[in-house]
C-alpha atoms as one frame of an Amber mdcrd trajectory, in Angstrom:
protein
-115.894  82.369-110.468-117.322  85.839-111.006-115.160  88.919-110.778-115.387
  90.337-107.240-117.107  93.700-106.870-114.871  95.842-104.714-115.008  99.517
-103.795-112.251 101.818-102.557-109.593  99.288-103.460-105.997 100.190-102.543
-103.500  99.947-105.369-100.939  97.215-104.706-100.041  97.386-108.419 -96.552
  98.581-107.506 -95.973  95.098-106.114 -96.584  93.566-109.549 -92.904  92.776
-110.019 -92.364  89.551-111.980 -91.128  86.564-109.942 -91.253  88.491-106.651
 -93.386  87.301-103.748 -96.425  89.268-102.584 -97.174  88.521 -98.937-100.822
  88.713 -97.881-102.894  87.736 -94.852-106.253  86.178 -95.701-109.316  86.111
 -93.455-111.836  83.511 -94.689-115.571  83.510 -93.887-115.634  87.311 -93.571
-118.842  89.344 -93.763-117.873  90.695 -97.209-115.038  90.505 -99.702-112.441
  93.226 -99.394-108.793  94.203 -99.422-106.862  96.805 -97.506-103.263  97.782
 -96.965-102.017  98.597 -93.493 -98.470  99.930 -93.131 -97.321  98.019 -96.188
 -99.141  94.796 -95.269-101.945  93.498 -97.486-105.035  92.032 -95.786-107.666
  90.244 -97.863-111.118  89.366 -96.532-113.089  86.676 -98.369-116.563  85.273
 -97.778-115.493  81.844 -99.035-114.876  79.061 -96.500-111.343  77.682 -96.063
-112.102  74.312 -97.626-111.033  72.740-100.915-109.035  75.848-101.862-112.107
  78.087-102.149-110.658  80.831 -99.924-107.325  80.676-101.771-109.035  81.099
-105.136-111.174  83.982-103.850-108.094  85.702-102.386-106.253  85.298-105.682
-109.164  86.854-107.597-109.422  89.807-105.213-105.680  90.455-105.337-105.744
  90.278-109.144-108.596  92.813-109.331-106.731  95.177-107.002-103.499  94.842
-108.996-105.253  95.132-112.352-103.895  91.834-113.670-105.447  88.548-114.738
-105.954  86.008-111.928-104.084  83.394-113.960-100.887  85.474-113.607-100.880
  85.062-109.807 -99.568  81.769-108.460 -99.841  80.702-104.826 -96.283  79.820
-103.851 -96.622  79.366-100.089 -99.442  79.165 -97.545-101.900  76.697 -99.032
-103.345  75.895 -95.577-102.291  79.054 -93.733-103.715  82.552 -93.363-100.330
  84.010 -94.330 -99.775  83.451 -98.034 -97.236  84.363-100.688 -98.430  84.938
-104.252 -96.045  85.363-107.164 -96.819  87.494-110.214 -95.891  85.747-113.475
 -96.881  87.893-116.501
């Protein structure tokens, strides 16, 4: 999957604490890919549909770009079939 092109990305890099959960809310089938933080909450918008893990993979890539880490270092711990997800950073 290609690296998402994002503009005006907030910096959730402070949340890149090893083995600590990063809670996000994902909106699939959005008009465009994006990420924003609202009062400490992270919202990710992906154009991918919520089928066969496509939206999960897109959300992981967007979060990785925003954090400045490799997508392979983010593991989906909880929320495989939910909009509310928990990713864990494993350097």
